[in-house]
PDB file of C-alpha atoms in Angstrom:
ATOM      1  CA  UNK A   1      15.116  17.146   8.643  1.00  0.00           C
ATOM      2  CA  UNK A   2      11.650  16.357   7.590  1.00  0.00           C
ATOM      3  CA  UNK A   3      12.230  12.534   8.563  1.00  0.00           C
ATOM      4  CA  UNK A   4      13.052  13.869  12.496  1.00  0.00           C
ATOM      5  CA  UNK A   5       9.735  15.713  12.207  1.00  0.00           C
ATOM      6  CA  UNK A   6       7.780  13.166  11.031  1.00  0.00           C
ATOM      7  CA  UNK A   7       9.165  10.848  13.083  1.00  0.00           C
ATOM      8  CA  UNK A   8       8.063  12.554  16.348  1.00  0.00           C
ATOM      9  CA  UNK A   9       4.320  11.510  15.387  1.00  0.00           C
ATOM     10  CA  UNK A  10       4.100   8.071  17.853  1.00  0.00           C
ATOM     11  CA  UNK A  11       2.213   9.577  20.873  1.00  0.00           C
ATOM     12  CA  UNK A  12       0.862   6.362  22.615  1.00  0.00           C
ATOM     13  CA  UNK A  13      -2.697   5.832  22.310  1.00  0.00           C
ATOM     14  CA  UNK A  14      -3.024   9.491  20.384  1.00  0.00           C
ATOM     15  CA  UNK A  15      -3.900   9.481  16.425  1.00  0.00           C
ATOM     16  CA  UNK A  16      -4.555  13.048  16.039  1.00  0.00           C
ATOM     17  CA  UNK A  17      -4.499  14.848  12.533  1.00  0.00           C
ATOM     18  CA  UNK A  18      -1.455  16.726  13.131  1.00  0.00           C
ATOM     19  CA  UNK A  19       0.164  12.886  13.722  1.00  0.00           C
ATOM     20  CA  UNK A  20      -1.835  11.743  10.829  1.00  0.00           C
ATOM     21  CA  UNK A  21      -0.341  14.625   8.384  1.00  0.00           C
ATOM     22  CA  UNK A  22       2.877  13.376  10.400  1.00  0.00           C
ATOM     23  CA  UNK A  23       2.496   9.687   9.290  1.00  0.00           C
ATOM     24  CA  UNK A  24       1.324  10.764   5.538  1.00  0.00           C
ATOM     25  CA  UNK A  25       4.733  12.663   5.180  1.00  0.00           C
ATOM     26  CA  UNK A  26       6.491   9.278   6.137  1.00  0.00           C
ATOM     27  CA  UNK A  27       4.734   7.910   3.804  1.00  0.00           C
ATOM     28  CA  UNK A  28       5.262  10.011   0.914  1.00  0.00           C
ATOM     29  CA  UNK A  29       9.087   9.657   1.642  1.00  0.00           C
ATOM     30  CA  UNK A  30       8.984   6.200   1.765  1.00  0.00           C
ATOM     31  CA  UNK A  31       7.076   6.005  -1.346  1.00  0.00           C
ATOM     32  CA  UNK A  32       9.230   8.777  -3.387  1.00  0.00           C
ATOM     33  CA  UNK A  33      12.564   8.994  -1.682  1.00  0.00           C
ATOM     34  CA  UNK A  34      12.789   5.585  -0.414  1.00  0.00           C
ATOM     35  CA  UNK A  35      14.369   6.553   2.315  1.00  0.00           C
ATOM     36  CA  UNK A  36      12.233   5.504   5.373  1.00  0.00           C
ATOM     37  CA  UNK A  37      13.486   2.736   7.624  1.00  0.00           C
ATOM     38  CA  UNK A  38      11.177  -0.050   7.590  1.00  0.00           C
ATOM     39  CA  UNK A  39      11.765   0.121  12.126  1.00  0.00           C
ATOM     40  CA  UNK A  40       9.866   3.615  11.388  1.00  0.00           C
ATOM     41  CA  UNK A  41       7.413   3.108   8.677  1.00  0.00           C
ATOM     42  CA  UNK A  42       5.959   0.067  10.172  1.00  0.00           C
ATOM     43  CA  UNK A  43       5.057   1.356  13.444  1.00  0.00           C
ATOM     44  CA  UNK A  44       3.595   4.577  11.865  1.00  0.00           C
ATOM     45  CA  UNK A  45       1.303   2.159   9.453  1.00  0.00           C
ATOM     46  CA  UNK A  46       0.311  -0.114  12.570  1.00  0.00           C
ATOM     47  CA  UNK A  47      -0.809   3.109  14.096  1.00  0.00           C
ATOM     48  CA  UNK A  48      -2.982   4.375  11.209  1.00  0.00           C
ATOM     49  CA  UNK A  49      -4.468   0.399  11.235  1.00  0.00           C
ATOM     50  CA  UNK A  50      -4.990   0.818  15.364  1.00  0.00           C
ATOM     51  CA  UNK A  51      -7.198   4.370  14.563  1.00  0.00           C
ATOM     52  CA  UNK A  52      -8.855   2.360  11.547  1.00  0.00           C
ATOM     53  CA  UNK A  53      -8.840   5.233   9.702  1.00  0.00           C
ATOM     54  CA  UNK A  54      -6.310   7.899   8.653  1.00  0.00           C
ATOM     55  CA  UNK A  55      -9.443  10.317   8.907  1.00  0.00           C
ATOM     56  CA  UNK A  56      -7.905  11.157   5.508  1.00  0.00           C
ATOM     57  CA  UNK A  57     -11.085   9.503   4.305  1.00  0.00           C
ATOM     58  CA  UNK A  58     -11.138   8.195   0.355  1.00  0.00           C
ATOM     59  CA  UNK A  59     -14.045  10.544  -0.808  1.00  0.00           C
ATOM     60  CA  UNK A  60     -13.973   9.112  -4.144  1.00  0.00           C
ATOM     61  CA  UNK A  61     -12.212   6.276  -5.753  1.00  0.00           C
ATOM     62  CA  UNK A  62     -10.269   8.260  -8.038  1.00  0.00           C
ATOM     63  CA  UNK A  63      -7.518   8.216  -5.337  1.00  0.00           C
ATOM     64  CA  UNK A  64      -7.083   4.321  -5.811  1.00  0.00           C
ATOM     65  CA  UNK A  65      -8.128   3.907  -9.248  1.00  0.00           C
ATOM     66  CA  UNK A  66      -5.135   3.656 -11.353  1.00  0.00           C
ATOM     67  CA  UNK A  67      -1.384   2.063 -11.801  1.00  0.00           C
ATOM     68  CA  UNK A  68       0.722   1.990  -8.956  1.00  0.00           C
ATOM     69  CA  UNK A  69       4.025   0.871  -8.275  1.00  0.00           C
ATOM     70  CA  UNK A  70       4.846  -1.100  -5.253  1.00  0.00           C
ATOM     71  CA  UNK A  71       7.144   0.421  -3.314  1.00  0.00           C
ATOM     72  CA  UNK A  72       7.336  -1.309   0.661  1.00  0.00           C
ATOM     73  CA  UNK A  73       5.971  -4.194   2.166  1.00  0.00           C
ATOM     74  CA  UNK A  74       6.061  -5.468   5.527  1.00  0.00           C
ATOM     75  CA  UNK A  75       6.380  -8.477   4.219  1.00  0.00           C
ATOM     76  CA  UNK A  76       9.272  -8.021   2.547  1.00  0.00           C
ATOM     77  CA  UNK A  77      10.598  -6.531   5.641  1.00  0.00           C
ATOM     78  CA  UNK A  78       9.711  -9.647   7.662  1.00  0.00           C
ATOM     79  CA  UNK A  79      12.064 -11.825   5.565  1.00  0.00           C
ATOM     80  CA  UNK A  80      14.976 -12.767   7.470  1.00  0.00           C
ATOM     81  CA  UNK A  81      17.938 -12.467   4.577  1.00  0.00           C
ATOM     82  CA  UNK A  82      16.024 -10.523   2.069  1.00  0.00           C
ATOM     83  CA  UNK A  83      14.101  -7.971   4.557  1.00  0.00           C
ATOM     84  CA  UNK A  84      17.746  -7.049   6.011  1.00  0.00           C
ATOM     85  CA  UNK A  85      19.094  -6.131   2.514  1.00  0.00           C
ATOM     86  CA  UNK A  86      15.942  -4.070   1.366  1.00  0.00           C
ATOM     87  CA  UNK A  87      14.937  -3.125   4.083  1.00  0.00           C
ATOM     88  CA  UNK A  88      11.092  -3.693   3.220  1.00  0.00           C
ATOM     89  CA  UNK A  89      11.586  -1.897  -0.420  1.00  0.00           C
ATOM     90  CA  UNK A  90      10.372  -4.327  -2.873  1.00  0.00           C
ATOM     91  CA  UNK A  91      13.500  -5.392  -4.959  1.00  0.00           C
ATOM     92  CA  UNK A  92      11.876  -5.990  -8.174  1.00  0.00           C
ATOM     93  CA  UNK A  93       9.271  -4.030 -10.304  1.00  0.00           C
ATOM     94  CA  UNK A  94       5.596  -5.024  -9.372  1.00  0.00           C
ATOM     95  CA  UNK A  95       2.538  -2.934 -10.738  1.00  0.00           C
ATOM     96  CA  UNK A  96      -1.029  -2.882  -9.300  1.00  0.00           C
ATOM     97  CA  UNK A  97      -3.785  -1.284 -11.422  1.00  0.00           C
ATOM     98  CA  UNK A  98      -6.860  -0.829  -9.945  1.00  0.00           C
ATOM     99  CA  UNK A  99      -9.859  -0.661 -12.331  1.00  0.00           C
ATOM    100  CA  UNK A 100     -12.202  -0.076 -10.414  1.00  0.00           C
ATOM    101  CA  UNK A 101     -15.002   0.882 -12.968  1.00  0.00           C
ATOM    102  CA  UNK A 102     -14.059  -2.603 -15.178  1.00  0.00           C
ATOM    103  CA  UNK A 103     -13.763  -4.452 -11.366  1.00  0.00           C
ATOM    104  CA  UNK A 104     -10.822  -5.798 -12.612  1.00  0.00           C
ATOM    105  CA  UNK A 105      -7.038  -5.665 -10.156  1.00  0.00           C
ATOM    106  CA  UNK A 106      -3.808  -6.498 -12.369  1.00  0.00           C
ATOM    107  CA  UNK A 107      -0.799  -7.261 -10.743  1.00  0.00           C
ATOM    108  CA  UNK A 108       2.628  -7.486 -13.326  1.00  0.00           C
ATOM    109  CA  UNK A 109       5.860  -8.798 -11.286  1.00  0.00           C
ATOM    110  CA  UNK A 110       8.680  -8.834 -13.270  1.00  0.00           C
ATOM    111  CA  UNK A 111      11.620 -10.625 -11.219  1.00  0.00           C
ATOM    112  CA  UNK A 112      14.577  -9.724 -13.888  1.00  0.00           C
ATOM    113  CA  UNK A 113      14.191  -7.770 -16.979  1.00  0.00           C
ATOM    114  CA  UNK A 114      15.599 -10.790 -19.417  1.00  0.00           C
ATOM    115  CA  UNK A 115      12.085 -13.293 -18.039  1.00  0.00           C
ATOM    116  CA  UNK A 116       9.131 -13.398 -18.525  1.00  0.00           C
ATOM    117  CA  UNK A 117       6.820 -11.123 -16.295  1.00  0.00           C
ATOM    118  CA  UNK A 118       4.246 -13.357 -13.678  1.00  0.00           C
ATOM    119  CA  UNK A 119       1.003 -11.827 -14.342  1.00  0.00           C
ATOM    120  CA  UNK A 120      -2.153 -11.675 -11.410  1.00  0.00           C
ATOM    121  CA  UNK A 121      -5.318 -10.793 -12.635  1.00  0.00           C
ATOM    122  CA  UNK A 122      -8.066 -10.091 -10.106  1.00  0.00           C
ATOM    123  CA  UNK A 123     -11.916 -10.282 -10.809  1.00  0.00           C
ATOM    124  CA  UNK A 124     -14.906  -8.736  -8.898  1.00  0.00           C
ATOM    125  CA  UNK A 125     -12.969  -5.553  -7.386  1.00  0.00           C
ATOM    126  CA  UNK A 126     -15.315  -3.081  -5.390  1.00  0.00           C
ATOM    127  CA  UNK A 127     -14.828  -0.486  -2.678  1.00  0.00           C
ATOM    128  CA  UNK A 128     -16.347  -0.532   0.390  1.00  0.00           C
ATOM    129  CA  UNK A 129     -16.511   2.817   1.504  1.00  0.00           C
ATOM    130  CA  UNK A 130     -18.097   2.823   4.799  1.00  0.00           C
ATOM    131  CA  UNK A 131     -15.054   0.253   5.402  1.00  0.00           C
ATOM    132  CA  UNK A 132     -12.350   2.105   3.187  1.00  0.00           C
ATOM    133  CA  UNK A 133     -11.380  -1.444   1.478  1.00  0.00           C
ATOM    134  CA  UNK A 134     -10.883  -3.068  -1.924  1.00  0.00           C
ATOM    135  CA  UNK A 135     -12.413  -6.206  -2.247  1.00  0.00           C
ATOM    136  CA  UNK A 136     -11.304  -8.656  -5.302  1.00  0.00           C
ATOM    137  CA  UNK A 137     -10.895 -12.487  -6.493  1.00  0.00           C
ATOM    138  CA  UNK A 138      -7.631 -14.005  -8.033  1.00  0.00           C
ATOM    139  CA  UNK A 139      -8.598 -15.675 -10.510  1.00  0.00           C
ATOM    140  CA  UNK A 140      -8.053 -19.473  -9.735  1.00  0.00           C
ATOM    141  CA  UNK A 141      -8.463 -18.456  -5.896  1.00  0.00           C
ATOM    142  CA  UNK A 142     -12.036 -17.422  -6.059  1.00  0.00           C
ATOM    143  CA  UNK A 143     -13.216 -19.118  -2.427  1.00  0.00           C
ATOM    144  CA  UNK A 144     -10.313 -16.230  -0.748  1.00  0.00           C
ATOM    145  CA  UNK A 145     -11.184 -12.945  -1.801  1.00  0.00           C
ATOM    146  CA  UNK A 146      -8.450 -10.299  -1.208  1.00  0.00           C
ATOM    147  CA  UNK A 147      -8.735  -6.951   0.626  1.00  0.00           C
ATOM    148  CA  UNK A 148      -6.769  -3.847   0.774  1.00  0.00           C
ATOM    149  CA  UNK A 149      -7.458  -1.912   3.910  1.00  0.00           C
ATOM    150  CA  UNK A 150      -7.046   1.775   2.881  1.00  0.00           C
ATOM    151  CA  UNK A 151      -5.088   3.549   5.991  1.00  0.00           C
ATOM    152  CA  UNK A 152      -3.652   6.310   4.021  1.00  0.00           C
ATOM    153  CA  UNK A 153      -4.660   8.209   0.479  1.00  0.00           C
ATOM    154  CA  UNK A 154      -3.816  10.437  -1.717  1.00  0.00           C
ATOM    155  CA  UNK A 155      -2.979  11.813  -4.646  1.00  0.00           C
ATOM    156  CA  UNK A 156       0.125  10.646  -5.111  1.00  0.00           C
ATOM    157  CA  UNK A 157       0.580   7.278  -2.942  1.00  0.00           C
ATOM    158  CA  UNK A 158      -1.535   4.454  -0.745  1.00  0.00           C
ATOM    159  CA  UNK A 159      -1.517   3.146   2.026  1.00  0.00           C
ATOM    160  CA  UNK A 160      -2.819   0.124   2.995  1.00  0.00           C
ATOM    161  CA  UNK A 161      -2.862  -3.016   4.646  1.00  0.00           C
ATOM    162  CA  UNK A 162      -3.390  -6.344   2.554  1.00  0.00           C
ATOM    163  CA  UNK A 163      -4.874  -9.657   3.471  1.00  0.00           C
ATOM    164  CA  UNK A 164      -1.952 -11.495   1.611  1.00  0.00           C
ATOM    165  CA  UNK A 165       1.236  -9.119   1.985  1.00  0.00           C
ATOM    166  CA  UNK A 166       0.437  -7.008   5.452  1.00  0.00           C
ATOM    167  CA  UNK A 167       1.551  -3.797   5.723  1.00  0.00           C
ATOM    168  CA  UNK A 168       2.039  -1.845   1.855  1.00  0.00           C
ATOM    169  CA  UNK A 169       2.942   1.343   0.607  1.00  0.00           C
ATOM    170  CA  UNK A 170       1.791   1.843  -3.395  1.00  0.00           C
ATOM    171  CA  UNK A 171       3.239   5.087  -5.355  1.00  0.00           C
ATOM    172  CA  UNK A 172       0.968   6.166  -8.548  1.00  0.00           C
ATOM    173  CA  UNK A 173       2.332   5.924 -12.226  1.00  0.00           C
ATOM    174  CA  UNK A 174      -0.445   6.676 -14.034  1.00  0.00           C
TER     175      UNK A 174
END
């Protein structure tokens, strides 16, 4: 299966581009298909962090400009009842937009379908792209600005690793 070839990607010590392409196939499943354990997708994320770049650089930010749904966090994973259940999958609906022309970051949780949604607006986004990171304010949190590392881009899904929620895997929706 495509999962068993991925999965042969963790050489110690070794991020080359055919383990990269590897590790952005993982990805992609875990994003589309959901159907990536977190025991895999972790690692593979930890090893894109440990070669500080995916060498999949973000030439432009068209890649992370946009809405994207979250689909995996470590942290999730890392919860002792909840992470064993969803295995890092986030079990309710959560959209990021990035505008990165306005500098503004929305996040929209909605927790059940019948209450209301908790809305996170974030001031002052740029990207740093000699470090491949977002940069941004919550509002009411302004002295702890929050960064996404960018490990992994494309089209289609991010990569990246947050200064709040670790390890994350975002899928575009618009």
């Amino acid at each position: 299966t495509n999962l068993d070839a991925a999965s042969s990607y963790l050489e110690p010590n070794e991020t080359t581009s055919t383990n990269i392409d590897a590790i952005g196939e993982l990805i992609r499943q875990c994003a589309i298909q959901r159907t990536v354990d977190a025991t895999t997708i972790i690692p593979a994320l930890e090893q894109l962090e440990i070669a500080k770049k995916a060498r999949n650089s973000v030439d432009d930010t068209e890649m992370l400009d946009g809405t994207f749904e979250l689909v995996f966090s470590s942290a999730v994973a890392n919860l002792p009842v909840v992470g064993k259940i969803f295995g890092g999958y986030i079990p309710n609906k959560e959209l990021i937009t990035f505008d990165i022309a306005r500098k503004q970051m929305s996040l929209i949780v909605e927790i059940l379908p019948f209450l209301p949604t908790i809305d996170i607006y974030g001031d002052s986004l740029e990207f740093d792209k000699e470090l491949e990171c977002l940069e941004y304010t919550i509002r009411g949190k302004e002295d702890r600005p929050s960064r996404w590392e960018i490990l992994y881009a494309d089209s289609d899904v991010v990569a990246a690793k947050s200064s709040v929620t670790g390890l994350n895997i975002i899928r575009r929706i618009k």
